[in-house]
Short mmCIF file of C-alpha atoms in Angstrom, two decimals:
data_model
loop_
_atom_site.label_atom_id
_atom_site.label_comp_id
_atom_site.label_asym_id
_atom_site.label_seq_id
_atom_site.Cartn_x
_atom_site.Cartn_y
_atom_site.Cartn_z
CA MET A 1 -238.33 -15.89 160.72
CA ILE A 2 -234.65 -15.63 161.62
CA SER A 3 -232.45 -15.44 158.10
CA ALA A 4 -229.07 -13.73 157.66
CA PHE A 5 -231.66 -11.18 154.60
CA SER A 6 -233.64 -10.34 158.32
CA ILE A 7 -230.60 -9.84 160.32
CA LEU A 8 -229.12 -8.25 158.24
CA LEU A 9 -232.37 -5.88 157.04
CA THR A 10 -232.80 -5.09 160.32
CA SER A 11 -229.42 -4.09 161.39
CA ALA A 12 -229.34 -1.81 158.64
CA ILE A 13 -232.31 -0.20 159.40
CA LEU A 14 -231.45 -0.13 163.14
CA SER A 15 -227.57 1.30 162.87
CA PRO A 16 -228.13 4.75 161.89
CA LEU A 17 -229.15 4.77 166.14
CA LEU A 18 -224.94 4.39 165.97
CA TRP A 19 -223.74 7.27 163.76
CA ARG A 20 -222.91 9.39 166.50
CA THR A 21 -220.98 6.97 168.47
CA GLU A 22 -218.82 5.65 165.21
CA LYS A 23 -216.83 3.32 167.92
CA MET A 24 -220.06 1.47 168.17
CA LEU A 25 -220.95 1.09 165.02
CA LYS A 26 -218.35 -0.90 163.30
CA PRO A 27 -217.81 -3.65 166.04
CA SER A 28 -221.84 -3.80 166.09
CA ALA A 29 -221.93 -4.28 161.83
CA LEU A 30 -219.11 -7.36 162.57
CA LEU A 31 -220.89 -8.99 165.06
CA VAL A 32 -224.13 -8.54 163.14
CA THR A 33 -222.56 -9.80 160.16
CA LEU A 34 -220.91 -12.92 161.80
CA ILE A 35 -224.36 -13.54 163.22
CA ALA A 36 -225.79 -14.35 159.77
CA LEU A 37 -223.08 -16.06 159.19
CA LEU A 38 -224.37 -18.94 161.65
CA PHE A 39 -227.98 -18.27 159.37
CA SER A 40 -227.34 -18.39 156.35
CA SER A 41 -228.57 -21.92 154.83
CA LYS A 42 -231.46 -20.34 156.44
CA ALA A 43 -234.71 -18.77 154.18
CA VAL A 44 -235.85 -15.48 153.74
CA GLY A 45 -238.95 -16.48 154.54
CA LEU A 46 -241.13 -14.86 151.82
CA ALA A 47 -243.31 -17.05 149.09
CA GLY A 48 -240.67 -17.36 146.45
CA PHE A 49 -237.99 -17.01 148.39
CA ALA A 50 -235.86 -20.54 149.02
CA PRO A 51 -232.31 -21.28 149.63
CA SER A 52 -230.25 -23.77 147.82
CA ALA A 53 -226.31 -25.42 148.65
CA ALA A 54 -224.96 -22.90 145.88
CA GLY A 55 -226.45 -20.33 146.98
CA THR A 56 -226.01 -20.92 150.33
CA LEU A 57 -222.24 -21.27 150.28
CA PHE A 58 -221.68 -18.32 148.48
CA THR A 59 -223.82 -16.30 150.98
CA LEU A 60 -220.97 -17.36 152.97
CA VAL A 61 -218.56 -15.78 151.31
CA LEU A 62 -220.75 -12.42 150.42
CA LEU A 63 -221.01 -12.19 153.86
CA ILE A 64 -217.20 -12.53 154.98
CA VAL A 65 -216.42 -10.55 152.29
CA LEU A 66 -218.62 -7.59 153.42
CA ALA A 67 -217.14 -8.31 156.93
CA ALA A 68 -213.67 -7.31 155.32
CA VAL A 69 -215.51 -4.67 153.70
CA ILE A 70 -217.01 -3.00 157.51
CA LEU A 71 -212.95 -3.23 158.87
CA HIS A 72 -212.01 -1.07 156.30
CA THR A 73 -213.98 1.41 155.97
CA GLU A 74 -214.05 4.23 157.92
CA GLU A 75 -217.26 5.87 156.60
CA ALA A 76 -220.61 4.97 158.68
CA LEU A 77 -223.09 5.84 156.11
CA THR A 78 -221.10 2.73 154.18
CA VAL A 79 -221.40 0.27 156.99
CA THR A 80 -225.38 1.27 156.45
CA GLN A 81 -225.25 0.64 153.05
CA THR A 82 -223.31 -2.40 152.85
CA LEU A 83 -225.50 -4.20 155.58
CA PHE A 84 -228.39 -2.86 153.13
CA LEU A 85 -226.95 -4.80 149.99
CA GLY A 86 -225.66 -7.38 151.80
CA ALA A 87 -229.74 -7.94 152.73
CA ALA A 88 -230.72 -7.38 148.39
CA ALA A 89 -228.36 -9.43 147.55
CA VAL A 90 -229.42 -12.80 149.40
CA ALA A 91 -233.15 -12.21 148.70
CA LEU A 92 -232.30 -12.36 145.33
CA LEU A 93 -229.54 -15.41 145.42
CA GLN A 94 -232.69 -17.36 147.18
CA SER A 95 -235.16 -16.40 144.77
CA ARG A 96 -236.99 -18.72 143.15
CA SER A 97 -239.76 -17.18 141.05
CA LEU A 98 -239.38 -14.43 138.55
CA LEU A 99 -241.12 -11.50 140.41
CA ALA A 100 -239.03 -12.10 143.36
CA PHE A 101 -236.29 -12.02 141.13
CA LEU A 102 -236.76 -9.06 139.43
CA ILE A 103 -237.74 -7.47 142.98
CA ALA A 104 -234.46 -8.70 144.47
CA PHE A 105 -232.72 -7.68 141.59
CA GLU A 106 -233.98 -3.91 141.52
CA ALA A 107 -233.27 -3.82 145.28
CA VAL A 108 -229.32 -4.59 144.74
CA SER A 109 -229.44 -2.25 141.53
CA LEU A 110 -231.13 0.65 144.22
CA VAL A 111 -228.68 -0.05 146.62
CA SER A 112 -226.15 0.44 144.00
CA VAL A 113 -226.92 3.54 142.80
CA VAL A 114 -227.25 5.01 146.15
CA LEU A 115 -223.83 4.12 147.17
CA THR A 116 -222.72 6.40 144.67
CA SER A 117 -224.19 9.08 145.82
CA HIS A 118 -221.19 9.83 148.40
CA ILE A 119 -220.68 13.12 145.92
CA ARG A 120 -217.82 15.11 146.44
CA THR A 121 -215.53 16.23 143.57
CA PRO A 122 -217.16 15.68 140.05
CA GLU A 123 -215.58 12.85 138.91
CA GLN A 124 -217.58 11.33 141.72
CA ALA A 125 -220.78 13.03 140.20
CA GLU A 126 -219.91 11.76 137.35
CA GLY A 127 -219.75 8.02 137.78
CA ALA A 128 -223.19 8.56 139.84
CA VAL A 129 -224.78 9.52 137.13
CA LYS A 130 -223.84 7.02 134.50
CA ILE A 131 -224.98 3.91 137.11
CA PHE A 132 -228.13 5.64 137.27
CA VAL A 133 -228.80 6.14 133.70
CA ALA A 134 -227.70 2.68 133.17
CA GLY A 135 -229.60 0.93 136.19
CA ALA A 136 -232.80 2.95 134.88
CA VAL A 137 -231.89 1.91 131.67
CA ALA A 138 -231.61 -2.15 132.48
CA THR A 139 -234.72 -1.92 134.34
CA GLY A 140 -237.03 -0.80 131.42
CA ILE A 141 -235.99 -2.89 129.46
CA LEU A 142 -236.40 -5.72 132.02
CA MET A 143 -239.49 -4.71 132.50
CA LEU A 144 -240.22 -5.03 128.80
CA GLY A 145 -238.87 -8.65 128.44
CA ALA A 146 -241.08 -9.76 131.32
CA PHE A 147 -244.48 -8.20 130.10
CA PHE A 148 -243.83 -10.01 126.50
CA TYR A 149 -242.58 -13.36 128.74
CA THR A 150 -246.59 -12.43 130.51
CA LEU A 151 -247.62 -12.27 127.40
CA SER A 152 -246.57 -15.69 126.17
CA GLY A 153 -248.42 -17.04 129.52
CA GLY A 154 -245.08 -17.02 131.88
CA ARG A 155 -246.38 -16.63 135.51
CA LEU A 156 -244.51 -14.27 137.66
CA LEU A 157 -245.18 -16.02 140.56
CA GLU A 158 -242.91 -19.36 138.62
CA PRO A 159 -239.46 -20.18 138.19
CA LEU A 160 -239.03 -19.08 134.69
CA THR A 161 -239.54 -21.72 132.51
CA THR A 162 -239.58 -21.91 128.14
CA THR A 163 -242.86 -21.30 126.49
CA PRO A 164 -243.41 -22.43 123.15
CA ASN A 165 -244.62 -19.14 121.33
CA TYR A 166 -242.08 -15.93 120.03
CA TYR A 167 -243.49 -13.79 122.94
CA GLY A 168 -242.13 -15.90 125.47
CA THR A 169 -238.52 -16.57 123.31
CA ALA A 170 -238.91 -12.41 122.92
CA GLY A 171 -239.26 -12.03 126.48
CA ILE A 172 -236.29 -14.09 127.42
CA VAL A 173 -233.48 -12.76 125.47
CA ILE A 174 -235.15 -9.20 126.37
CA MET A 175 -234.80 -9.78 129.89
CA LEU A 176 -231.13 -11.48 129.81
CA LEU A 177 -230.10 -7.73 127.65
CA GLY A 178 -231.23 -6.11 130.38
CA LEU A 179 -229.53 -8.30 133.22
CA PHE A 180 -226.26 -7.97 131.01
CA TYR A 181 -226.39 -4.20 131.79
CA LYS A 182 -225.57 -4.97 135.47
CA LEU A 183 -222.77 -7.53 134.02
CA THR A 184 -221.31 -5.47 132.47
CA ILE A 185 -221.44 -7.32 129.24
CA VAL A 186 -220.10 -5.79 125.57
CA PRO A 187 -221.93 -3.44 124.02
CA MET A 188 -224.01 -2.71 127.24
CA HIS A 189 -220.34 -2.30 129.08
CA ALA A 190 -219.97 1.77 128.42
CA TRP A 191 -221.07 2.68 131.86
CA ALA A 192 -219.01 0.50 134.14
CA ALA A 193 -215.54 1.33 133.43
CA ASP A 194 -215.91 4.72 134.04
CA THR A 195 -218.56 4.33 137.25
CA TYR A 196 -215.65 2.05 138.78
CA ALA A 197 -212.79 4.65 138.28
CA LEU A 198 -214.52 6.96 139.41
CA VAL A 199 -216.17 6.61 142.25
CA ARG A 200 -214.37 5.89 145.35
CA SER A 201 -212.49 2.53 145.18
CA ASP A 202 -214.36 1.47 148.69
CA HIS A 203 -217.73 1.18 146.42
CA ALA A 204 -216.10 0.24 143.48
CA ALA A 205 -215.72 -2.91 145.94
CA LEU A 206 -219.07 -3.57 146.47
CA LEU A 207 -220.36 -2.45 142.92
CA ALA A 208 -217.99 -4.86 140.90
CA GLY A 209 -218.01 -7.14 143.82
CA ALA A 210 -220.64 -8.09 145.82
CA ALA A 211 -223.42 -6.89 143.39
CA LYS A 212 -221.91 -7.61 140.12
CA THR A 213 -221.26 -11.33 141.30
CA ALA A 214 -224.77 -11.99 143.63
CA ALA A 215 -226.67 -10.44 140.36
CA ALA A 216 -224.43 -13.20 138.33
CA LEU A 217 -225.08 -16.33 139.80
CA ALA A 218 -228.76 -15.80 140.83
CA ALA A 219 -229.45 -14.94 137.06
CA PHE A 220 -227.89 -18.16 136.50
CA LEU A 221 -229.93 -19.83 138.81
CA MET A 222 -233.30 -18.07 137.49
CA PHE A 223 -232.59 -18.18 133.69
CA ALA A 224 -230.52 -21.99 133.69
CA PRO A 225 -233.58 -23.79 132.59
CA ALA A 226 -234.89 -21.74 130.11
CA LEU A 227 -231.75 -21.33 128.29
CA LYS A 228 -230.82 -25.25 128.50
CA GLU A 229 -234.36 -25.11 126.30
CA MET A 230 -233.28 -22.97 123.49
CA VAL A 231 -229.42 -23.76 122.81
CA SER A 232 -229.64 -23.36 119.23
CA LEU A 233 -231.00 -19.21 120.12
CA SER A 234 -228.99 -18.78 123.03
CA VAL A 235 -225.12 -20.19 122.55
CA PRO A 236 -224.54 -17.75 119.32
CA LEU A 237 -225.42 -15.34 121.33
CA LEU A 238 -224.08 -15.98 124.42
CA VAL A 239 -220.86 -16.53 123.14
CA THR A 240 -220.66 -14.68 120.78
CA LEU A 241 -221.11 -11.22 123.95
CA ALA A 242 -219.15 -13.36 126.30
CA LEU A 243 -215.90 -13.22 123.32
CA LEU A 244 -216.33 -9.71 122.93
CA THR A 245 -216.27 -8.39 126.57
CA MET A 246 -213.10 -10.57 127.47
CA THR A 247 -211.31 -9.09 123.98
CA VAL A 248 -212.34 -5.51 124.76
CA GLY A 249 -212.47 -5.88 128.14
CA ASN A 250 -208.65 -6.97 128.02
CA PHE A 251 -207.19 -4.92 125.54
CA MET A 252 -209.05 -1.85 126.83
CA ALA A 253 -206.63 -2.50 129.65
CA LEU A 254 -203.99 -2.77 128.17
CA PHE A 255 -203.90 1.13 126.97
CA GLN A 256 -204.94 2.19 130.82
CA LYS A 257 -202.33 4.49 133.24
CA ARG A 258 -204.87 5.00 136.50
CA VAL A 259 -204.55 1.37 138.04
CA ALA A 260 -208.67 2.46 139.02
CA LYS A 261 -208.63 2.10 135.09
CA ILE A 262 -207.07 -0.83 134.07
CA LEU A 263 -209.28 -2.91 137.32
CA ALA A 264 -212.80 -1.63 135.56
CA TRP A 265 -211.61 -3.22 132.35
CA SER A 266 -210.08 -6.35 133.99
CA SER A 267 -213.52 -6.42 135.94
CA VAL A 268 -215.63 -6.08 132.17
CA ALA A 269 -213.01 -8.68 131.03
CA HIS A 270 -213.45 -10.85 133.88
CA ALA A 271 -218.14 -9.93 132.99
CA GLY A 272 -217.00 -11.96 129.94
CA TYR A 273 -215.79 -15.51 131.52
CA MET A 274 -218.70 -15.46 133.26
CA LEU A 275 -220.82 -15.29 130.84
CA LEU A 276 -219.34 -18.03 129.48
CA GLY A 277 -220.27 -20.25 131.72
CA PHE A 278 -224.14 -19.20 130.86
CA ALA A 279 -223.27 -20.61 127.15
CA ALA A 280 -221.90 -23.77 128.50
CA VAL A 281 -224.94 -24.64 130.30
CA GLN A 282 -225.98 -27.89 128.58
CA SER A 283 -222.31 -29.10 130.18
CA ALA A 284 -222.84 -30.29 133.91
CA LEU A 285 -220.12 -28.22 134.51
CA ALA A 286 -221.23 -25.38 133.80
CA LYS A 287 -222.73 -24.38 136.94
CA THR A 288 -220.01 -25.19 139.25
CA GLY A 289 -217.43 -23.49 136.73
CA LEU A 290 -219.86 -20.06 137.31
CA LEU A 291 -220.10 -20.59 141.10
CA TYR A 292 -216.15 -21.03 141.42
CA MET A 293 -215.36 -18.04 139.37
CA VAL A 294 -217.98 -15.76 141.57
CA VAL A 295 -216.57 -16.26 144.65
CA ALA A 296 -213.17 -16.48 143.86
CA TYR A 297 -213.50 -12.88 142.14
CA LEU A 298 -215.49 -11.77 145.00
CA PHE A 299 -212.43 -12.07 146.45
CA MET A 300 -210.40 -10.96 144.29
CA GLN A 301 -211.69 -7.90 142.92
CA SER A 302 -212.69 -6.66 146.32
CA GLY A 303 -208.97 -7.20 147.19
CA VAL A 304 -207.51 -4.63 144.63
CA PHE A 305 -210.09 -2.06 144.73
CA LEU A 306 -209.02 -1.75 148.87
CA VAL A 307 -206.04 -1.77 148.53
CA LEU A 308 -206.22 1.00 145.66
CA ASP A 309 -208.76 2.99 148.19
CA ARG A 310 -206.21 3.07 150.64
CA TRP A 311 -203.49 4.92 148.16
CA ARG A 312 -206.00 7.14 146.31
CA LYS A 313 -206.44 8.42 149.50
CA GLU A 314 -203.17 9.70 149.66
CA GLY A 315 -203.61 11.52 146.21
CA LYS A 316 -201.92 7.83 144.30
CA GLU A 317 -203.65 6.69 141.14
CA THR A 318 -201.26 6.13 138.37
CA LEU A 319 -198.60 3.82 137.38
CA GLU A 320 -195.79 5.87 138.08
CA GLU A 321 -197.37 7.15 141.63
CA ILE A 322 -197.62 3.55 143.02
CA ALA A 323 -193.95 3.06 141.34
CA GLY A 324 -191.83 1.77 144.08
CA PHE A 325 -194.85 0.81 146.51
CA GLY A 326 -193.55 -2.19 147.23
CA THR A 327 -190.37 -0.31 149.31
CA THR A 328 -192.42 1.64 150.81
CA HIS A 329 -195.95 0.67 150.87
CA PRO A 330 -194.71 -3.42 151.65
CA LEU A 331 -197.71 -4.58 152.59
CA MET A 332 -199.90 -3.82 150.83
CA ALA A 333 -198.01 -3.77 147.94
CA LEU A 334 -197.82 -7.83 148.77
CA PHE A 335 -202.09 -7.86 148.96
CA PHE A 336 -202.35 -6.17 145.35
CA THR A 337 -199.85 -8.44 143.64
CA VAL A 338 -201.38 -11.73 145.49
CA GLN A 339 -204.98 -10.55 144.06
CA LEU A 340 -203.68 -9.49 140.84
CA PHE A 341 -201.44 -13.08 140.39
CA SER A 342 -205.19 -14.44 141.57
CA LEU A 343 -206.93 -12.34 138.30
CA ALA A 344 -204.10 -13.04 136.21
CA GLY A 345 -205.36 -16.81 137.04
CA ILE A 346 -201.69 -17.88 138.30
CA PRO A 347 -201.75 -21.06 139.95
CA LEU A 348 -202.58 -22.63 143.75
CA LEU A 349 -204.67 -19.10 143.67
CA ALA A 350 -208.46 -19.18 143.68
CA GLY A 351 -208.53 -17.20 140.55
CA PHE A 352 -206.89 -19.66 138.88
CA MET A 353 -209.67 -22.97 139.97
CA GLY A 354 -212.30 -20.66 139.07
CA LYS A 355 -210.98 -20.02 135.05
CA ALA A 356 -209.76 -23.72 134.61
CA VAL A 357 -213.29 -25.07 135.96
CA LEU A 358 -215.19 -23.03 133.53
CA PHE A 359 -213.27 -22.86 131.09
CA TYR A 360 -213.73 -27.29 131.17
CA ALA A 361 -217.31 -26.83 131.67
CA GLY A 362 -217.03 -24.90 127.75
CA VAL A 363 -214.93 -27.50 126.18
CA ASP A 364 -217.57 -30.24 127.78
CA ALA A 365 -220.43 -28.23 126.10
CA GLY A 366 -218.26 -28.43 122.34
CA LEU A 367 -217.04 -24.97 122.19
CA TRP A 368 -213.60 -25.68 122.40
CA TRP A 369 -212.63 -22.78 120.05
CA ALA A 370 -214.65 -20.33 122.58
CA VAL A 371 -211.75 -21.81 125.44
CA LEU A 372 -209.33 -21.19 123.16
CA ILE A 373 -209.83 -17.44 122.53
CA ALA A 374 -210.59 -17.13 126.31
CA LEU A 375 -207.40 -18.69 126.76
CA LEU A 376 -205.57 -16.15 124.86
CA ASN A 377 -207.61 -13.44 126.53
CA SER A 378 -206.12 -14.83 129.60
CA ALA A 379 -202.63 -14.91 128.30
CA LEU A 380 -202.90 -11.59 127.29
CA SER A 381 -204.58 -10.28 130.95
CA VAL A 382 -201.75 -11.37 132.63
CA GLY A 383 -199.42 -8.77 130.60
CA TYR A 384 -201.00 -5.85 131.87
CA TYR A 385 -201.22 -7.42 135.69
CA ILE A 386 -197.66 -7.88 135.41
CA TRP A 387 -197.03 -4.46 134.46
CA VAL A 388 -199.07 -3.21 137.50
CA VAL A 389 -196.23 -6.01 139.80
CA ARG A 390 -193.56 -4.30 138.01
CA TYR A 391 -194.19 -0.90 138.76
CA LEU A 392 -194.72 -1.94 142.28
CA TRP A 393 -191.66 -3.96 143.30
CA PHE A 394 -188.89 -3.16 140.67
CA HIS A 395 -189.59 1.07 139.97
CA GLU A 396 -187.93 3.29 141.93
CA THR A 397 -189.88 5.42 144.06
CA LYS A 398 -190.01 9.54 142.82
CA GLU A 399 -190.80 10.57 146.62
CA LYS A 400 -188.50 9.03 149.31
CA LYS A 401 -190.72 8.45 152.02
CA ALA A 402 -190.46 6.29 155.09
CA LEU A 403 -192.14 2.87 155.69
CA VAL A 404 -195.66 3.37 155.53
CA SER A 405 -197.23 2.09 158.86
CA GLU A 406 -201.26 0.73 157.72
CA LYS A 407 -203.98 0.51 160.08
CA GLY A 408 -205.18 -2.58 161.85
CA SER A 409 -208.15 -2.59 160.50
CA VAL A 410 -206.83 -2.59 156.90
CA VAL A 411 -204.96 -5.24 157.49
CA ALA A 412 -207.42 -7.36 159.19
CA ALA A 413 -209.86 -6.42 156.40
CA GLN A 414 -207.20 -7.79 153.20
CA SER A 415 -206.16 -10.62 155.48
CA LEU A 416 -209.53 -11.98 155.31
CA LEU A 417 -209.72 -11.51 151.58
CA LEU A 418 -205.99 -13.10 151.19
CA ALA A 419 -207.26 -16.15 153.32
CA GLY A 420 -210.20 -16.79 151.00
CA THR A 421 -208.28 -16.32 147.78
CA LEU A 422 -205.44 -18.82 148.89
CA PHE A 423 -208.24 -21.05 150.57
CA PHE A 424 -210.42 -21.90 146.94
CA GLY A 425 -207.39 -21.81 145.46
CA ILE A 426 -206.17 -25.40 147.44
CA PHE A 427 -209.57 -26.85 148.36
CA ALA A 428 -211.91 -27.30 145.21
CA GLY A 429 -214.35 -29.86 146.86
CA VAL A 430 -216.05 -27.17 149.07
CA VAL A 431 -217.36 -25.52 145.84
CA PHE A 432 -218.01 -28.77 143.53
CA ASN A 433 -219.46 -30.36 146.79
CA ALA A 434 -221.96 -26.79 147.04
CA ALA A 435 -222.66 -26.93 142.93
CA GLY A 436 -224.17 -30.63 143.36
#
C-alpha cells in the first residue's frame, strides 16, 4: 500500500544511489517529502498500525519540518537519515498495538543514535556516546516494563490497557519511565543537555524537534487510556516529574553562556510542559493541549537549532560571539528572535497557543496549583530568551563585518518554519478539529 511511511522508507533506502550527484539528491528528497504529504493520512499497511486525525495532522507538520531540514542541510548522509527518521516517526504515530509501538519507538531511537555518528570533534563523540548509553538504558527499562505487563496477562498485539494486578500497574509505570529517558524528563534528562549542545545543531534540531515530539505524541496516544484508569497513582507521579523537569530546565538555562546549552536546557523545560498534558489526562482538552504543544514546539525548536547551525559554522556559539548579529546577520537574527519569542509564549505565535491550551487542560483537570507553578516557570524562561535577543540586537559586535548574505535554501527553510509558527499561532481551529 502506498503511504507516507512506504514512500519515505523506499526513498531513504534508494537515496545513497544519488550521493554522487548531490545536485539531484536534495531536489529528489524534497519531491519525495511533498509526495508523502499527499499520502499522510494513509495507513502504514501493516498489522498493529492505523492512522488517526491527530496523528495525521502531526505527520503533515513533521513532513514540512523535515523538508525544511533537507533544504538547510548540505550533507547527503543527513538527507538520507532525515528520510529514515521520517519513516520511523510516521510508523510510531500510527502504532496501535503495544508491539508495534515498541518496534517503531526503537526504530526512531536507532535513527537518532545514528544521526549523532557524524563524529568530527571530541565534543561530538561525547554527545554521541551519551545518547547511545541513554538509548540503551531506556530500551532496557522499556523491555522490562513490557515483560511485567505481559506477566499480568497484557497482550503485545493489542492496545495498552490496565490490568487488575500489581504486575500490570508496575509494567505500565516502568515502561513510562523508559519513555521518559527519550522525552528528557528529570531525573532521566542528564544526557540530553550535553548531547543537544555537543552534536551538530542540524542534528540537534532533528533530535530535540522531530524525534522528541513524535515520541511524546505517540506515547500519549498509547498510554492515555491506561493513565485515565490509574489516576490515583499516575497524576501525583506525572505532576511531580513535570514540575521538576520544567523548573530544573529553566533554572539551568538561566546560567548558560553558550547558546546551544541554553536551547538544550530550554528543551528539557518544554518536556516538563508536555508532561503536564499527560498529568491532565482526565481533561477532554489534554489531547488537544499536547497536540498543540508538540506542533508548536516542532516548528520553534527546529527553527532555532537550524539558525544556530548556520552560526556555529562560522565558529560563533556563545552569547558574546553572537552579539550584534542583528546588524551583521539581520535575516537569521530575525528568524531566531521570532522563534525565541514563540518559545517564550508571546501571543499570536504558536508557542503561546500551545502553552495556553495545555495549561487550560491542567486547570480543567483540577491541577490549578501545578499550572500556577508552570506559569511562573514560563515567566522565568522569558528572562533568558530576552537575554539572548538583547545580545543579538542591542550589543555591539566585536568584529566589524559587512552584512552577511545567506544561501537561498537556508532562508527558504527558515521561512517555512516561521510560516508554521505564525499559522498555528493564529489558526487554532486546525488543531482543535484534529484532536477531536
